[in-house]
């Protein structure tokens, strides 16, 4: 069955249902609109940090994605060895 079918089904039987990406996006809009600093842990392509108006945003991942975006706001490394000082970020996401 297609994605369109599921969207139609959910809209009809569960009108208040929100996809996880929508919940994540809504929360990011709320948090970044307050001019905060943000670390996106496990950022993959690092596309998300360019889509929200945070004061300061960095994507962080173990590997460099072949289609990496926002290279100037990307750091490669392991999450247990963050190269940032204490209280650098107001919030951290991992989606």
JSON list of C-alpha atoms in Angstrom, two decimals:
[
{"chain": "A", "resi": 1, "resn": "UNK", "atom": "CA", "xyz": [0.00, 0.00, 0.00]},
{"chain": "A", "resi": 2, "resn": "UNK", "atom": "CA", "xyz": [1.15, 3.48, -0.78]},
{"chain": "A", "resi": 3, "resn": "UNK", "atom": "CA", "xyz": [2.13, 6.34, 1.49]},
{"chain": "A", "resi": 4, "resn": "UNK", "atom": "CA", "xyz": [-0.84, 8.27, 0.11]},
{"chain": "A", "resi": 5, "resn": "UNK", "atom": "CA", "xyz": [-3.21, 5.53, 1.27]},
{"chain": "A", "resi": 6, "resn": "UNK", "atom": "CA", "xyz": [-1.80, 5.64, 4.82]},
{"chain": "A", "resi": 7, "resn": "UNK", "atom": "CA", "xyz": [-1.99, 9.42, 4.95]},
{"chain": "A", "resi": 8, "resn": "UNK", "atom": "CA", "xyz": [-5.62, 9.32, 3.84]},
{"chain": "A", "resi": 9, "resn": "UNK", "atom": "CA", "xyz": [-6.41, 6.53, 6.32]},
{"chain": "A", "resi": 10, "resn": "UNK", "atom": "CA", "xyz": [-4.78, 8.36, 9.23]},
{"chain": "A", "resi": 11, "resn": "UNK", "atom": "CA", "xyz": [-6.50, 11.63, 8.37]},
{"chain": "A", "resi": 12, "resn": "UNK", "atom": "CA", "xyz": [-9.88, 9.91, 8.35]},
{"chain": "A", "resi": 13, "resn": "UNK", "atom": "CA", "xyz": [-9.57, 7.66, 11.41]},
{"chain": "A", "resi": 14, "resn": "UNK", "atom": "CA", "xyz": [-6.93, 9.48, 13.49]},
{"chain": "A", "resi": 15, "resn": "UNK", "atom": "CA", "xyz": [-7.22, 13.16, 12.58]},
{"chain": "A", "resi": 16, "resn": "UNK", "atom": "CA", "xyz": [-4.93, 14.29, 15.41]},
{"chain": "A", "resi": 17, "resn": "UNK", "atom": "CA", "xyz": [-2.13, 11.85, 14.46]},
{"chain": "A", "resi": 18, "resn": "UNK", "atom": "CA", "xyz": [1.26, 13.41, 13.80]},
{"chain": "A", "resi": 19, "resn": "UNK", "atom": "CA", "xyz": [4.18, 11.70, 12.10]},
{"chain": "A", "resi": 20, "resn": "UNK", "atom": "CA", "xyz": [7.36, 11.56, 14.18]},
{"chain": "A", "resi": 21, "resn": "UNK", "atom": "CA", "xyz": [9.15, 13.91, 11.77]},
{"chain": "A", "resi": 22, "resn": "UNK", "atom": "CA", "xyz": [6.33, 16.46, 12.20]},
{"chain": "A", "resi": 23, "resn": "UNK", "atom": "CA", "xyz": [6.53, 16.26, 16.01]},
{"chain": "A", "resi": 24, "resn": "UNK", "atom": "CA", "xyz": [10.32, 16.69, 15.78]},
{"chain": "A", "resi": 25, "resn": "UNK", "atom": "CA", "xyz": [10.00, 19.61, 13.39]},
{"chain": "A", "resi": 26, "resn": "UNK", "atom": "CA", "xyz": [7.36, 21.37, 15.50]},
{"chain": "A", "resi": 27, "resn": "UNK", "atom": "CA", "xyz": [9.58, 21.09, 18.57]},
{"chain": "A", "resi": 28, "resn": "UNK", "atom": "CA", "xyz": [12.59, 22.44, 16.68]},
{"chain": "A", "resi": 29, "resn": "UNK", "atom": "CA", "xyz": [10.56, 25.42, 15.50]},
{"chain": "A", "resi": 30, "resn": "UNK", "atom": "CA", "xyz": [9.60, 26.11, 19.10]},
{"chain": "A", "resi": 31, "resn": "UNK", "atom": "CA", "xyz": [13.11, 25.73, 20.50]},
{"chain": "A", "resi": 32, "resn": "UNK", "atom": "CA", "xyz": [15.11, 27.47, 17.78]},
{"chain": "A", "resi": 33, "resn": "UNK", "atom": "CA", "xyz": [12.74, 30.43, 17.64]},
{"chain": "A", "resi": 34, "resn": "UNK", "atom": "CA", "xyz": [13.97, 31.34, 21.11]},
{"chain": "A", "resi": 35, "resn": "UNK", "atom": "CA", "xyz": [17.42, 32.12, 19.67]},
{"chain": "A", "resi": 36, "resn": "UNK", "atom": "CA", "xyz": [19.15, 29.20, 21.35]},
{"chain": "A", "resi": 37, "resn": "UNK", "atom": "CA", "xyz": [22.28, 27.20, 20.53]},
{"chain": "A", "resi": 38, "resn": "UNK", "atom": "CA", "xyz": [21.73, 23.64, 19.36]},
{"chain": "A", "resi": 39, "resn": "UNK", "atom": "CA", "xyz": [23.68, 20.45, 18.68]},
{"chain": "A", "resi": 40, "resn": "UNK", "atom": "CA", "xyz": [22.13, 17.92, 16.28]},
{"chain": "A", "resi": 41, "resn": "UNK", "atom": "CA", "xyz": [23.77, 14.63, 17.32]},
{"chain": "A", "resi": 42, "resn": "UNK", "atom": "CA", "xyz": [23.75, 11.97, 14.61]},
{"chain": "A", "resi": 43, "resn": "UNK", "atom": "CA", "xyz": [22.96, 14.57, 11.98]},
{"chain": "A", "resi": 44, "resn": "UNK", "atom": "CA", "xyz": [23.49, 12.40, 8.88]},
{"chain": "A", "resi": 45, "resn": "UNK", "atom": "CA", "xyz": [23.42, 14.80, 5.90]},
{"chain": "A", "resi": 46, "resn": "UNK", "atom": "CA", "xyz": [23.33, 17.74, 8.32]},
{"chain": "A", "resi": 47, "resn": "UNK", "atom": "CA", "xyz": [20.45, 19.29, 6.41]},
{"chain": "A", "resi": 48, "resn": "UNK", "atom": "CA", "xyz": [18.36, 20.13, 9.47]},
{"chain": "A", "resi": 49, "resn": "UNK", "atom": "CA", "xyz": [20.72, 22.71, 11.02]},
{"chain": "A", "resi": 50, "resn": "UNK", "atom": "CA", "xyz": [20.22, 24.90, 7.96]},
{"chain": "A", "resi": 51, "resn": "UNK", "atom": "CA", "xyz": [16.44, 24.81, 8.18]},
{"chain": "A", "resi": 52, "resn": "UNK", "atom": "CA", "xyz": [15.86, 26.40, 11.59]},
{"chain": "A", "resi": 53, "resn": "UNK", "atom": "CA", "xyz": [16.84, 29.85, 12.92]},
{"chain": "A", "resi": 54, "resn": "UNK", "atom": "CA", "xyz": [18.95, 28.85, 15.94]},
{"chain": "A", "resi": 55, "resn": "UNK", "atom": "CA", "xyz": [21.49, 31.39, 17.18]},
{"chain": "A", "resi": 56, "resn": "UNK", "atom": "CA", "xyz": [24.17, 28.73, 16.74]},
{"chain": "A", "resi": 57, "resn": "UNK", "atom": "CA", "xyz": [23.66, 25.21, 15.37]},
{"chain": "A", "resi": 58, "resn": "UNK", "atom": "CA", "xyz": [26.11, 22.39, 14.72]},
{"chain": "A", "resi": 59, "resn": "UNK", "atom": "CA", "xyz": [25.61, 18.95, 13.22]},
{"chain": "A", "resi": 60, "resn": "UNK", "atom": "CA", "xyz": [27.66, 16.17, 14.78]},
{"chain": "A", "resi": 61, "resn": "UNK", "atom": "CA", "xyz": [28.13, 12.65, 13.47]},
{"chain": "A", "resi": 62, "resn": "UNK", "atom": "CA", "xyz": [30.47, 9.70, 13.51]},
{"chain": "A", "resi": 63, "resn": "UNK", "atom": "CA", "xyz": [30.92, 9.70, 9.73]},
{"chain": "A", "resi": 64, "resn": "UNK", "atom": "CA", "xyz": [30.86, 12.28, 6.98]},
{"chain": "A", "resi": 65, "resn": "UNK", "atom": "CA", "xyz": [27.77, 11.64, 4.86]},
{"chain": "A", "resi": 66, "resn": "UNK", "atom": "CA", "xyz": [28.46, 11.50, 1.08]},
{"chain": "A", "resi": 67, "resn": "UNK", "atom": "CA", "xyz": [25.84, 14.23, 0.54]},
{"chain": "A", "resi": 68, "resn": "UNK", "atom": "CA", "xyz": [26.79, 16.38, 3.54]},
{"chain": "A", "resi": 69, "resn": "UNK", "atom": "CA", "xyz": [25.19, 19.82, 3.67]},
{"chain": "A", "resi": 70, "resn": "UNK", "atom": "CA", "xyz": [26.16, 22.81, 5.83]},
{"chain": "A", "resi": 71, "resn": "UNK", "atom": "CA", "xyz": [29.80, 21.72, 5.94]},
{"chain": "A", "resi": 72, "resn": "UNK", "atom": "CA", "xyz": [30.80, 24.84, 7.85]},
{"chain": "A", "resi": 73, "resn": "UNK", "atom": "CA", "xyz": [28.49, 23.74, 10.69]},
{"chain": "A", "resi": 74, "resn": "UNK", "atom": "CA", "xyz": [29.52, 20.11, 10.89]},
{"chain": "A", "resi": 75, "resn": "UNK", "atom": "CA", "xyz": [31.88, 18.31, 13.28]},
{"chain": "A", "resi": 76, "resn": "UNK", "atom": "CA", "xyz": [32.91, 14.68, 12.92]},
{"chain": "A", "resi": 77, "resn": "UNK", "atom": "CA", "xyz": [33.41, 12.66, 16.08]},
{"chain": "A", "resi": 78, "resn": "UNK", "atom": "CA", "xyz": [32.12, 10.22, 18.66]},
{"chain": "A", "resi": 79, "resn": "UNK", "atom": "CA", "xyz": [29.31, 11.39, 20.94]},
{"chain": "A", "resi": 80, "resn": "UNK", "atom": "CA", "xyz": [31.19, 10.27, 24.06]},
{"chain": "A", "resi": 81, "resn": "UNK", "atom": "CA", "xyz": [34.06, 12.64, 23.16]},
{"chain": "A", "resi": 82, "resn": "UNK", "atom": "CA", "xyz": [32.33, 15.93, 22.39]},
{"chain": "A", "resi": 83, "resn": "UNK", "atom": "CA", "xyz": [34.88, 18.65, 21.59]},
{"chain": "A", "resi": 84, "resn": "UNK", "atom": "CA", "xyz": [32.71, 21.40, 23.07]},
{"chain": "A", "resi": 85, "resn": "UNK", "atom": "CA", "xyz": [32.88, 23.08, 26.44]},
{"chain": "A", "resi": 86, "resn": "UNK", "atom": "CA", "xyz": [30.32, 22.72, 29.21]},
{"chain": "A", "resi": 87, "resn": "UNK", "atom": "CA", "xyz": [27.09, 24.69, 28.55]},
{"chain": "A", "resi": 88, "resn": "UNK", "atom": "CA", "xyz": [27.95, 25.33, 24.89]},
{"chain": "A", "resi": 89, "resn": "UNK", "atom": "CA", "xyz": [24.48, 24.26, 23.77]},
{"chain": "A", "resi": 90, "resn": "UNK", "atom": "CA", "xyz": [21.04, 25.05, 25.11]},
{"chain": "A", "resi": 91, "resn": "UNK", "atom": "CA", "xyz": [19.68, 21.78, 23.75]},
{"chain": "A", "resi": 92, "resn": "UNK", "atom": "CA", "xyz": [20.74, 18.63, 21.88]},
{"chain": "A", "resi": 93, "resn": "UNK", "atom": "CA", "xyz": [18.61, 16.60, 19.50]},
{"chain": "A", "resi": 94, "resn": "UNK", "atom": "CA", "xyz": [19.05, 13.09, 18.13]},
{"chain": "A", "resi": 95, "resn": "UNK", "atom": "CA", "xyz": [16.38, 12.10, 15.62]}
]
